[in-house]
């Protein structure tokens, strides 16, 4: 995700900023920029699309000499990947970088346009810069103007701001997006990630949500947004660079599993209204008539994206009464002589937005004149650019090859599409409201669930890591997550594992049960509970080693049972899936595998 660096001190700011941005490269980004203030109080901006090396080239041609500045790596959320949308943004007296999402930027933009502000970019950040500027009137300090503006903001932010009117001062603030103030000798370095501070200082103030700080070369003073002075104590930054980039986790995979609550907040941000019991996705670009006319949805993806589509299709059928859904594997579909009925819409699901087979399907579908909507994570990726509309899932950069947080975000994004469609198709508003309520608490439930069961999944992994084979079984919405659980296990542990609908056991796979296998049953506390337990009994009767993951409180016999406790019902498969992610992770660690880069696999499969 986006990264922020800021500097005020004696050194040439450009060098510190570019060096800091390089440290943040691992987070993934699509464009970068810096702004500095020179000794004559003139500000200079340089921005570029692509890697920091591109920015460095630009700066080689026009070096900046000032000793104060801000820098940013952007992972696009609002607006495409262009130099104009890259940060820093500049509005009159304000220079600013921003991480996060300003949810009410449209209404603020309208208000500021009425006051005469003009906007060059499509970003929410530029709107916030204008809002700060509109408060930065004569006699008002930059600190006061920032505080006043932030009180009007709905959403999340980590910001760094300077103005030529107050040289030597950097203002930073945070809400839901990290900001750390490094305190050096005669210099202050700020960053969204401690890795950018290492080498300069290990003494730092970690800003809390709802706090703002005034920084200069001698240190920082911290305030509430109500401008109450706070006595913030510096802490010591622990760990080395590699550890810090992984957020203190041993592997990106674990970090990505554990951060799902946070990333899901971004997926949901501004898109659900639990009070009204409604969901809304802005991106599909479909008129009311088009929404009403949809009769058939085809969901296209590969691997985890395909399984996310499969789970979403169950939800879609529940929520949208007159809709037919079809979920297809992109590598197959692209070569089939498929016919799509009139009034079809295709959802093209891809984390990277670059998967060759998925992209080929998108093009085939477009040839048939069918509307395509992207469910994509990487902003500005090829699929995102070629679809007719769609939505970004905002899961942030997924670095580990095994997809985890993207799965959760993809399911949720498609579910929100279904919730919205439901309204136009005479769906049950009560059911939409139930799903909406569950979505609103899902991030916290995921967090609680992961914390509660992390040690258990680690212990279970140790117990089962020496097996050669595994079967993952589930019915209804537990079926897609069983497929996904088996995929996660095989790709990082190299244990042969297969996912099946548990009703299929008797049709073949039960012949496999022997002491080289263990079986994972995902059992939901729903109307098919007894039938789901049926498969479990059949396997146990043949001496199979069984693990049950369930949200049921009922008596179940198995070798190992992990029960989640949550008010969530419809979305329980998403919770169970996070346990499977931990299980696969710990097995891979126990087997000594390269967890983040499993053999033979690539993160983005851009070839057929
Ligand atoms: O980037 P995409 O979502 O299009 O990638 C699709 C699959 O390659 C991907 O999900 C793959 O299956 C992962 N390694 C699964 O963890």
Coordinates of C-alpha atoms and ligand atoms in Angstrom, one line a residue:
X1 CA 0.0 0.0 0.0
X2 CA 1.0 3.6 -0.2
X3 CA 4.0 4.8 1.8
X4 CA 4.9 8.2 3.3
X5 CA 8.2 9.7 4.1
X6 CA 9.0 13.2 5.4
X7 CA 12.1 15.1 6.4
X8 CA 13.1 18.3 8.1
X9 CA 16.8 18.9 9.2
X10 CA 20.2 19.7 7.8
X11 CA 20.5 17.1 5.1
X12 CA 19.3 17.5 1.5
X13 CA 15.7 16.4 1.9
X14 CA 15.6 14.8 -1.6
X15 CA 18.3 12.2 -0.6
X16 CA 16.5 11.2 2.6
X17 CA 13.1 11.1 0.9
X18 CA 14.2 9.0 -2.1
X19 CA 16.2 6.7 0.2
X20 CA 13.2 6.3 2.5
X21 CA 10.8 5.6 -0.5
X22 CA 13.2 2.9 -1.7
X23 CA 12.8 1.3 1.7
X24 CA 9.1 1.2 1.2
X25 CA 9.2 -0.3 -2.2
X26 CA 8.5 -3.8 -0.9
X27 CA 4.9 -2.7 0.0
X28 CA 4.0 -2.4 -3.7
X29 CA 3.2 0.9 -5.5
X30 CA 2.5 2.2 -8.9
X31 CA 3.9 5.8 -8.8
X32 CA 6.0 8.0 -6.6
X33 CA 6.8 11.6 -5.9
X34 CA 8.5 14.1 -3.6
X35 CA 8.0 17.8 -2.8
X36 CA 10.6 19.9 -1.1
X37 CA 10.9 23.5 0.1
X38 CA 14.2 25.2 -0.8
X39 CA 16.0 27.9 1.2
X40 CA 14.2 30.7 -0.7
X41 CA 10.9 29.2 0.4
X42 CA 10.0 27.9 -3.0
X43 CA 8.4 24.5 -3.3
X44 CA 9.4 22.0 -6.0
X45 CA 7.5 18.8 -6.9
X46 CA 8.7 15.8 -8.9
X47 CA 6.4 12.8 -9.6
X48 CA 6.5 9.8 -11.9
X49 CA 4.6 6.7 -12.8
X50 CA 6.5 3.5 -12.1
X51 CA 9.4 2.7 -10.0
X52 CA 11.5 4.9 -7.7
X53 CA 14.2 4.6 -10.2
X54 CA 12.0 6.6 -12.6
X55 CA 11.6 9.3 -10.0
X56 CA 15.3 9.3 -9.4
X57 CA 15.9 9.9 -13.1
X58 CA 13.5 12.9 -13.1
X59 CA 15.4 14.3 -10.0
X60 CA 18.7 13.7 -11.7
X61 CA 17.6 16.2 -14.4
X62 CA 16.2 18.7 -11.9
X63 CA 17.7 18.1 -8.4
X64 CA 16.0 19.7 -5.4
X65 CA 18.2 21.3 -2.8
X66 CA 15.8 22.0 0.2
X67 CA 16.1 20.7 3.7
X68 CA 12.4 20.0 4.2
X69 CA 10.1 17.8 2.2
X70 CA 7.6 15.0 1.8
X71 CA 7.6 11.9 -0.3
X72 CA 5.1 9.2 -1.3
X73 CA 4.7 5.9 -3.0
X74 CA 1.1 5.5 -4.3
X75 CA -1.0 2.4 -4.6
X76 CA -3.9 3.9 -6.6
X77 CA -7.3 3.9 -5.0
X78 CA -9.1 6.9 -6.5
X79 CA -8.1 7.6 -10.1
X80 CA -5.8 5.7 -12.5
X81 CA -2.1 5.4 -12.3
X82 CA -1.0 8.7 -13.8
X83 CA 1.6 11.4 -12.9
X84 CA -1.3 13.8 -12.1
X85 CA -2.8 11.4 -9.6
X86 CA 0.6 10.7 -8.0
X87 CA 1.4 12.4 -4.7
X88 CA 2.4 14.9 -3.4
X89 CA -0.6 17.1 -4.2
X90 CA -0.4 20.8 -4.3
X91 CA -3.3 23.2 -3.8
X92 CA -2.3 26.8 -3.4
X93 CA -0.4 27.0 -0.1
X94 CA -0.6 23.3 0.7
X95 CA 1.7 20.5 -0.2
X96 CA 0.5 17.1 1.0
X97 CA 0.9 13.3 0.8
X98 CA -1.8 11.0 2.1
X99 CA -2.4 7.3 2.7
X100 CA -6.0 6.0 3.2
X101 CA -9.4 6.8 1.8
X102 CA -11.5 9.9 2.3
X103 CA -15.0 8.5 2.0
X104 CA -16.8 11.8 1.8
X105 CA -14.5 13.3 -0.7
X106 CA -17.2 13.7 -3.3
X107 CA -19.4 16.0 -1.2
X108 CA -16.3 17.9 0.0
X109 CA -15.2 18.3 -3.6
X110 CA -18.6 19.7 -4.6
X111 CA -18.5 22.2 -1.7
X112 CA -14.9 23.3 -2.5
X113 CA -15.7 23.6 -6.3
X114 CA -18.5 26.0 -5.3
X115 CA -15.8 28.1 -3.5
X116 CA -13.8 28.2 -6.7
X117 CA -11.2 25.4 -6.2
X118 CA -10.2 23.6 -9.3
X119 CA -8.9 20.0 -9.2
X120 CA -6.3 18.6 -11.5
X121 CA -6.4 15.0 -10.3
X122 CA -9.1 12.4 -9.6
X123 CA -7.8 11.8 -6.1
X124 CA -9.5 12.2 -2.7
X125 CA -6.1 13.5 -1.5
X126 CA -6.3 16.7 -3.6
X127 CA -9.7 17.4 -2.1
X128 CA -8.3 17.1 1.4
X129 CA -5.4 19.4 0.4
X130 CA -8.0 22.0 -0.9
X131 CA -10.0 21.6 2.3
X132 CA -7.0 22.4 4.4
X133 CA -6.1 25.3 2.2
X134 CA -9.7 26.7 2.5
X135 CA -9.2 26.7 6.3
X136 CA -5.7 28.2 6.1
X137 CA -6.8 31.8 6.1
X138 CA -4.8 34.8 7.4
X139 CA -3.9 34.5 11.1
X140 CA -4.6 30.7 11.1
X141 CA -1.6 28.4 11.6
X142 CA -1.1 25.3 9.4
X143 CA -1.7 23.1 12.5
X144 CA -5.1 24.7 13.2
X145 CA -6.1 24.6 9.5
X146 CA -5.2 20.8 9.3
X147 CA -7.0 20.0 12.5
X148 CA -10.1 21.9 11.4
X149 CA -10.1 20.2 8.0
X150 CA -9.6 16.7 9.5
X151 CA -12.7 17.1 11.7
X152 CA -14.8 17.2 8.5
X153 CA -13.3 14.1 7.1
X154 CA -14.9 10.7 7.0
X155 CA -12.6 7.8 6.3
X156 CA -9.0 7.0 7.0
X157 CA -5.8 8.9 6.6
X158 CA -2.1 9.3 7.4
X159 CA -1.0 12.6 6.1
X160 CA 2.1 14.8 5.9
X161 CA 1.7 18.5 5.0
X162 CA 3.9 21.6 4.6
X163 CA 3.4 25.1 3.4
X164 CA 5.9 27.7 2.2
X165 CA 4.1 30.1 4.6
X166 CA 5.6 28.2 7.5
X167 CA 9.0 27.0 6.5
X168 CA 10.7 24.5 8.8
X169 CA 7.4 22.9 9.8
X170 CA 5.8 19.6 8.8
X171 CA 2.4 18.7 10.1
X172 CA 1.4 15.0 10.3
X173 CA -1.8 13.3 11.4
X174 CA -3.3 9.8 11.4
X175 CA -6.6 8.0 11.6
X176 CA -6.4 4.3 10.7
X177 CA -3.2 4.7 8.7
X178 CA 0.2 4.5 10.5
X179 CA 2.5 7.4 11.0
X180 CA 5.8 7.3 12.9
X181 CA 7.9 10.3 13.8
X182 CA 11.6 9.5 14.0
X183 CA 13.6 11.8 16.3
X184 CA 17.1 12.3 15.1
X185 CA 20.0 14.7 16.1
X186 CA 18.9 18.0 14.7
X187 CA 16.5 16.3 12.2
X188 CA 13.1 14.7 12.2
X189 CA 12.1 12.0 9.8
X190 CA 8.5 10.8 9.5
X191 CA 7.3 7.7 7.8
X192 CA 4.3 5.4 7.5
X193 CA 6.6 2.4 8.2
X194 CA 9.5 2.2 10.6
X195 CA 11.7 0.6 7.9
X196 CA 12.2 4.1 6.3
X197 CA 13.6 5.5 9.6
X198 CA 16.3 2.9 10.2
X199 CA 19.7 4.3 9.7
X200 CA 18.6 7.7 10.9
X201 CA 17.2 7.0 14.3
X202 CA 15.7 4.3 16.5
X203 CA 13.9 6.8 18.7
X204 CA 10.3 7.4 17.5
X205 CA 6.9 8.6 18.5
X206 CA 4.2 6.3 17.2
X207 CA 1.2 8.6 16.4
X208 CA -2.2 7.2 17.6
X209 CA -5.4 7.5 15.7
X210 CA -6.9 11.0 16.1
X211 CA -3.6 12.6 16.8
X212 CA -1.7 15.4 14.9
X213 CA 1.9 16.5 15.3
X214 CA 3.8 19.6 14.5
X215 CA 7.4 18.5 13.5
X216 CA 10.5 20.6 13.0
X217 CA 14.2 19.8 13.0
X218 CA 14.3 19.7 16.9
X219 CA 11.5 17.2 17.4
X220 CA 7.7 17.0 17.5
X221 CA 4.8 18.2 19.6
X222 CA 1.7 16.0 19.5
X223 CA -1.9 17.2 19.8
X224 CA -5.4 15.8 19.7
X225 CA -7.6 17.0 16.8
X226 CA -9.2 19.3 19.4
X227 CA -5.6 20.7 19.8
X228 CA -5.1 19.5 23.3
X229 CA -1.4 19.1 23.9
X230 CA -0.3 15.5 24.6
X231 CA 2.7 14.2 26.4
X232 CA 3.9 11.6 23.9
X233 CA 6.8 9.5 25.0
X234 CA 9.3 8.3 22.3
X235 CA 9.8 4.6 22.0
X236 CA 12.6 2.5 20.6
X237 CA 12.2 0.9 17.1
X238 CA 13.0 -2.7 17.5
X239 CA 14.1 -5.3 14.9
X240 CA 16.0 -5.2 11.7
X241 CA 14.9 -4.0 8.3
X242 CA 13.6 -7.3 7.0
X243 CA 11.6 -7.9 10.1
X244 CA 10.1 -4.5 10.1
X245 CA 9.0 -4.7 6.5
X246 CA 7.1 -7.9 7.4
X247 CA 5.5 -6.0 10.2
X248 CA 7.4 -8.2 12.7
X249 CA 6.1 -11.4 11.2
X250 CA 8.5 -14.1 9.9
X251 CA 6.8 -14.2 6.5
X252 CA 4.7 -11.9 4.4
X253 CA 2.1 -14.7 4.3
X254 CA 1.5 -14.6 8.0
X255 CA 1.4 -10.8 7.9
X256 CA -1.2 -10.9 5.1
X257 CA -3.3 -13.5 6.9
X258 CA -3.2 -11.5 10.1
X259 CA -3.9 -8.1 8.6
X260 CA -7.2 -9.2 7.0
X261 CA -9.3 -7.2 9.4
X262 CA -7.5 -4.0 8.4
X263 CA -7.6 -4.7 4.7
X264 CA -11.2 -5.7 4.8
X265 CA -12.0 -2.3 6.4
X266 CA -10.7 -0.8 3.2
X267 CA -12.7 -3.2 1.0
X268 CA -15.9 -2.2 2.9
X269 CA -15.1 1.5 3.4
X270 CA -18.0 3.6 2.2
X271 CA -19.8 0.7 0.6
X272 CA -22.1 -0.6 3.3
X273 CA -24.7 1.1 5.5
X274 CA -25.5 -1.3 8.3
X275 CA -28.2 1.1 9.7
X276 CA -30.1 1.2 6.4
X277 CA -29.2 -2.5 5.8
X278 CA -27.8 -1.7 2.3
X279 CA -24.7 -2.2 0.3
X280 CA -23.5 -0.1 -2.5
X281 CA -20.6 -0.4 -5.0
X282 CA -19.8 2.7 -7.0
X283 CA -17.7 1.1 -9.7
X284 CA -20.0 -1.1 -11.8
X285 CA -21.1 1.8 -14.0
X286 CA -24.4 0.2 -14.8
X287 CA -27.7 2.2 -15.1
X288 CA -30.7 1.2 -13.1
X289 CA -32.2 -0.4 -16.1
X290 CA -29.1 -2.4 -16.8
X291 CA -29.0 -3.6 -13.2
X292 CA -32.7 -4.6 -13.4
X293 CA -32.2 -6.4 -16.7
X294 CA -29.3 -8.6 -15.6
X295 CA -30.5 -12.3 -15.7
X296 CA -27.2 -14.1 -15.8
X297 CA -23.8 -13.6 -14.1
X298 CA -20.8 -15.5 -15.2
X299 CA -17.8 -15.3 -12.8
X300 CA -14.4 -15.9 -14.3
X301 CA -11.1 -16.5 -12.4
X302 CA -8.2 -18.9 -11.8
X303 CA -7.1 -20.6 -8.6
X304 CA -8.1 -18.7 -5.5
X305 CA -9.9 -16.1 -7.5
X306 CA -12.1 -18.9 -9.0
X307 CA -12.9 -20.2 -5.6
X308 CA -13.8 -16.8 -4.3
X309 CA -16.2 -16.6 -7.3
X310 CA -17.6 -19.9 -6.4
X311 CA -18.4 -18.9 -2.8
X312 CA -19.8 -15.6 -4.0
X313 CA -22.1 -17.4 -6.4
X314 CA -23.8 -19.2 -3.5
X315 CA -24.4 -15.8 -1.9
X316 CA -25.6 -14.3 -5.2
X317 CA -28.2 -17.1 -5.6
X318 CA -29.5 -16.5 -2.1
X319 CA -29.7 -12.7 -2.5
X320 CA -30.9 -12.3 -6.1
X321 CA -34.0 -14.5 -6.8
X322 CA -34.2 -14.4 -10.5
X323 CA -30.5 -14.7 -11.4
X324 CA -28.6 -17.6 -12.9
X325 CA -24.9 -17.7 -11.9
X326 CA -22.2 -19.6 -13.5
X327 CA -18.6 -19.8 -12.3
X328 CA -15.9 -20.7 -14.7
X329 CA -12.2 -21.5 -14.8
X330 CA -10.6 -19.0 -17.1
X331 CA -8.0 -21.4 -18.7
X332 CA -10.9 -23.6 -19.8
X333 CA -13.5 -21.0 -20.6
X334 CA -11.3 -19.1 -23.0
X335 CA -11.3 -22.0 -25.4
X336 CA -14.9 -23.2 -25.1
X337 CA -17.5 -22.3 -27.6
X338 CA -19.5 -20.6 -25.0
X339 CA -22.7 -18.7 -25.5
X340 CA -23.8 -16.1 -23.0
X341 CA -27.5 -15.4 -22.8
X342 CA -28.9 -11.9 -23.4
X343 CA -28.6 -9.7 -20.3
X344 CA -25.5 -11.4 -19.0
X345 CA -22.8 -9.6 -17.0
X346 CA -19.3 -11.1 -16.5
X347 CA -17.4 -10.6 -13.3
X348 CA -13.6 -10.9 -14.0
X349 CA -11.9 -11.8 -10.7
X350 CA -8.2 -11.3 -10.3
X351 CA -5.9 -10.2 -7.6
X352 CA -3.1 -9.1 -9.9
X353 CA -5.3 -8.1 -12.8
X354 CA -2.6 -9.6 -15.0
X355 CA -3.4 -13.3 -15.2
X356 CA -3.1 -14.3 -18.8
X357 CA -6.0 -16.8 -18.9
X358 CA -8.4 -14.5 -17.1
X359 CA -7.4 -11.6 -19.4
X360 CA -8.0 -13.8 -22.4
X361 CA -11.5 -14.7 -21.2
X362 CA -12.2 -11.0 -20.6
X363 CA -11.4 -10.3 -24.3
X364 CA -13.4 -13.3 -25.5
X365 CA -16.4 -12.2 -23.5
X366 CA -16.1 -8.6 -24.7
X367 CA -16.1 -9.9 -28.3
X368 CA -19.6 -11.4 -27.6
X369 CA -20.8 -8.0 -26.6
X370 CA -21.3 -8.8 -22.9
X371 CA -20.6 -6.2 -20.2
X372 CA -17.5 -7.0 -18.1
X373 CA -16.9 -5.9 -14.5
X374 CA -13.5 -6.3 -12.8
X375 CA -13.1 -7.5 -9.3
X376 CA -9.5 -6.6 -9.1
X377 CA -6.9 -5.7 -6.4
X378 CA -4.1 -4.1 -8.4
X379 CA -5.1 -0.7 -9.5
X380 CA -4.3 0.2 -13.1
X381 CA -3.6 -3.4 -14.0
X382 CA -4.4 -4.7 -17.5
X383 CA -7.7 -6.3 -16.5
X384 CA -8.7 -3.2 -14.5
X385 CA -8.1 -1.1 -17.6
X386 CA -9.9 -3.3 -20.1
X387 CA -13.1 -4.1 -18.2
X388 CA -16.2 -1.9 -18.8
X389 CA -16.5 -1.2 -15.1
X390 CA -16.0 -2.9 -11.8
X391 CA -14.5 -2.4 -8.4
X392 CA -11.2 -2.5 -6.7
X393 CA -11.1 -4.8 -3.7
X394 CA -8.6 -2.6 -1.9
X395 CA -6.8 -5.5 -0.2
X396 CA -3.4 -3.7 -0.5
X397 CA -0.3 -5.3 -2.0
X398 CA -0.3 -9.1 -1.6
X399 CA 3.3 -10.1 -1.8
X400 CA 3.2 -13.8 -0.7
X401 CA 2.5 -16.1 -3.7
X402 CA -0.4 -17.8 -1.8
X403 CA -3.4 -15.6 -2.0
X404 CA -5.1 -15.0 1.4
X405 CA -6.4 -11.5 2.1
X406 CA -7.3 -11.1 -1.6
X407 CA -9.7 -14.1 -1.4
X408 CA -11.6 -12.5 1.5
X409 CA -11.7 -9.2 -0.2
X410 CA -12.9 -10.7 -3.5
X411 CA -15.7 -12.6 -1.9
X412 CA -16.8 -9.5 0.0
X413 CA -16.7 -7.3 -3.1
X414 CA -18.8 -9.8 -5.1
X415 CA -21.2 -10.1 -2.2
X416 CA -21.7 -6.4 -2.1
X417 CA -22.4 -6.5 -5.8
X418 CA -25.0 -9.2 -5.1
X419 CA -26.5 -7.1 -2.3
X420 CA -26.9 -4.2 -4.6
X421 CA -28.4 -6.3 -7.4
X422 CA -30.8 -7.8 -4.9
X423 CA -32.6 -4.4 -4.6
X424 CA -33.3 -4.3 -8.3
X425 CA -34.5 -7.9 -8.5
X426 CA -37.1 -8.0 -5.7
X427 CA -34.7 -9.8 -3.3
X428 CA -35.5 -10.0 0.4
X429 CA -34.4 -6.7 2.0
X430 CA -34.2 -8.4 5.4
X431 CA -31.7 -10.9 4.0
X432 CA -29.6 -8.1 2.5
X433 CA -29.8 -6.3 5.8
X434 CA -28.6 -9.4 7.6
X435 CA -25.7 -9.8 5.3
X436 CA -24.9 -6.1 5.6
X437 CA -24.8 -6.4 9.4
X438 CA -22.5 -9.4 9.2
X439 CA -20.2 -7.5 6.8
X440 CA -20.0 -4.6 9.2
X441 CA -18.7 -6.8 12.0
X442 CA -16.7 -9.2 9.8
X443 CA -13.3 -7.4 10.2
X444 CA -13.5 -7.5 14.0
X445 CA -14.7 -11.1 13.9
X446 CA -11.8 -12.1 11.6
X447 CA -9.3 -10.4 14.0
X448 CA -10.8 -12.1 17.1
X449 CA -10.9 -15.5 15.4
X450 CA -7.3 -15.3 14.1
X451 CA -6.0 -14.3 17.5
X452 CA -8.1 -16.9 19.4
X453 CA -7.1 -19.8 17.2
X454 CA -3.6 -19.0 16.0
X455 CA -1.9 -21.2 18.6
X456 CA -4.4 -24.0 18.1
X457 CA -3.8 -24.0 14.4
X458 CA 0.0 -24.0 14.9
X459 CA -0.3 -27.0 17.2
X460 CA -2.6 -28.8 14.8
X461 CA -0.2 -28.1 12.0
X462 CA 2.7 -29.7 13.9
X463 CA 0.5 -32.8 14.5
X464 CA -0.4 -33.2 10.8
X465 CA 2.6 -31.9 9.0
X466 CA 4.1 -35.3 8.3
X467 CA 1.1 -36.7 6.4
X468 CA 1.4 -37.2 2.6
X469 CA -2.2 -36.5 1.6
X470 CA -5.2 -34.5 2.7
X471 CA -8.9 -34.3 1.7
X472 CA -10.9 -31.1 2.4
X473 CA -14.6 -31.6 2.5
X474 CA -17.6 -29.3 2.9
X475 CA -21.2 -28.8 1.6
X476 CA -23.0 -25.7 0.5
X477 CA -20.9 -22.5 1.2
X478 CA -18.4 -24.7 3.0
X479 CA -17.6 -26.5 -0.3
X480 CA -15.8 -23.6 -2.1
X481 CA -13.7 -23.0 1.1
X482 CA -12.8 -26.6 1.1
X483 CA -11.4 -26.3 -2.4
X484 CA -9.6 -23.2 -1.3
X485 CA -8.2 -24.8 1.9
X486 CA -6.8 -27.7 -0.2
X487 CA -5.2 -25.3 -2.7
X488 CA -3.6 -23.3 0.1
X489 CA -2.2 -26.5 1.7
X490 CA -0.8 -28.0 -1.5
X491 CA 0.8 -24.9 -2.8
X492 CA 2.8 -24.0 0.2
X493 CA 3.3 -27.3 2.1
X494 CA 3.6 -29.6 -1.0
X495 CA 1.3 -32.1 0.7
X496 CA -1.0 -33.6 -1.9
X497 CA -4.5 -32.3 -1.0
X498 CA -7.8 -32.2 -2.7
X499 CA -11.1 -30.4 -2.0
X500 CA -14.4 -32.1 -2.5
X501 CA -18.1 -31.5 -2.0
X502 CA -18.6 -33.9 0.9
X503 CA -21.7 -35.4 -0.8
X504 CA -19.2 -36.7 -3.4
X505 CA -17.3 -38.8 -0.9
X506 CA -19.2 -42.0 -1.7
X507 CA -18.8 -41.4 -5.4
X508 CA -15.1 -42.1 -5.3
X509 CA -12.8 -40.2 -2.9
X510 CA -13.7 -42.3 0.2
X511 CA -11.7 -45.1 -1.4
X512 CA -8.6 -43.1 -0.6
X513 CA -9.0 -43.0 3.2
X514 CA -6.1 -44.7 4.8
X515 CA -3.4 -43.8 7.3
X516 CA -1.4 -41.6 4.9
X517 CA -4.4 -39.2 4.7
X518 CA -6.0 -36.8 7.0
X519 CA -9.4 -35.2 6.3
X520 CA -10.5 -31.7 7.1
X521 CA -14.2 -31.2 7.3
X522 CA -15.7 -27.7 7.2
X523 CA -19.0 -28.0 8.9
X524 CA -21.4 -25.1 9.1
X525 CA -24.1 -24.7 11.6
X526 CA -26.9 -24.6 9.0
X527 CA -29.7 -26.6 7.5
X528 CA -27.3 -29.1 6.1
X529 CA -25.5 -29.7 9.4
X530 CA -26.7 -33.3 9.8
X531 CA -25.8 -34.2 6.2
X532 CA -22.4 -32.6 6.6
X533 CA -21.8 -34.8 9.7
X534 CA -22.8 -37.8 7.6
X535 CA -19.7 -37.6 5.5
X536 CA -17.6 -37.2 8.7
X537 CA -19.1 -40.4 10.2
X538 CA -18.4 -42.3 7.0
X539 CA -14.7 -41.3 7.0
X540 CA -14.4 -42.0 10.8
X541 CA -16.0 -45.4 10.3
X542 CA -13.1 -46.2 7.9
X543 CA -10.4 -45.1 10.4
X544 CA -9.8 -41.7 8.8
X545 CA -8.0 -39.0 10.8
X546 CA -10.4 -36.1 10.9
X547 CA -10.2 -32.4 11.7
X548 CA -13.4 -30.5 12.0
X549 CA -13.6 -26.7 11.6
X550 CA -17.0 -25.5 12.6
X551 CA -19.2 -22.7 14.0
X552 CA -21.5 -25.3 15.6
X553 CA -21.8 -25.9 19.3
X554 CA -23.3 -29.3 18.8
X555 CA -21.5 -32.5 19.8
X556 CA -19.3 -33.7 16.9
X557 CA -16.9 -36.6 17.1
X558 CA -13.5 -36.1 15.4
X559 CA -9.9 -36.4 16.2
X560 CA -9.6 -32.6 16.4
X561 CA -12.2 -29.9 16.5
X562 CA -11.8 -26.2 16.2
X563 CA -14.9 -24.2 16.9
X564 CA -15.3 -20.6 16.1
X565 CA -17.6 -18.5 18.3
X566 CA -19.2 -15.6 16.4
X567 CA -22.6 -14.0 15.8
X568 CA -21.8 -14.3 12.1
X569 CA -23.7 -17.0 10.3
X570 CA -23.9 -16.4 6.5
X571 CA -20.3 -15.4 6.4
X572 CA -18.9 -18.1 8.7
X573 CA -17.1 -19.8 5.7
X574 CA -14.9 -16.7 5.5
X575 CA -14.0 -17.1 9.1
X576 CA -13.3 -20.9 8.8
X577 CA -11.2 -20.1 5.7
X578 CA -8.9 -17.9 7.7
X579 CA -8.2 -20.9 10.0
X580 CA -7.3 -23.0 7.0
X581 CA -4.9 -20.3 6.0
X582 CA -3.2 -20.4 9.3
X583 CA -3.1 -24.2 9.2
X584 CA -1.5 -24.3 5.8
X585 CA 1.0 -21.6 6.8
X586 CA 2.1 -23.4 9.9
X587 CA 2.4 -26.7 8.1
X588 CA 4.6 -25.1 5.5
X589 CA 6.8 -23.5 8.2
X590 CA 7.1 -26.9 10.0
X591 CA 8.2 -28.6 6.8
X592 CA 10.9 -25.9 6.3
X593 CA 9.5 -24.7 3.0
X594 CA 10.0 -21.3 1.4
X595 CA 6.6 -20.1 2.5
X596 CA 6.4 -16.8 0.6
X597 CA 7.8 -18.1 -2.7
X598 CA 6.8 -21.8 -3.0
X599 CA 8.6 -23.8 -5.6
X600 CA 7.4 -23.6 -9.2
X601 CA 4.9 -20.8 -8.6
X602 CA 4.8 -17.2 -9.5
X603 CA 2.7 -14.4 -7.9
X604 CA 1.4 -13.2 -11.2
X605 CA 0.8 -15.8 -13.9
X606 CA 1.1 -13.7 -17.0
X607 CA 1.8 -16.6 -19.4
X608 CA -0.6 -19.3 -20.4
Ligands
LIG1 O1 -3.8 -12.6 -9.7 P1 -5.0 -13.6 -9.8 O2 -6.0 -13.5 -8.7 O3 -5.6 -13.6 -11.2 O4 -4.3 -15.0 -9.7 C1 -5.0 -16.2 -9.8 C2 -4.3 -17.4 -9.3 O5 -3.1 -17.5 -10.0 C3 -4.0 -17.3 -7.9 O6 -5.1 -17.1 -7.1 C4 -3.2 -18.6 -7.4 O7 -4.1 -19.7 -7.4 C5 -2.7 -18.4 -6.0 N1 -1.3 -18.8 -5.9 C6 -3.5 -19.1 -4.9 O8 -3.0 -18.9 -3.7

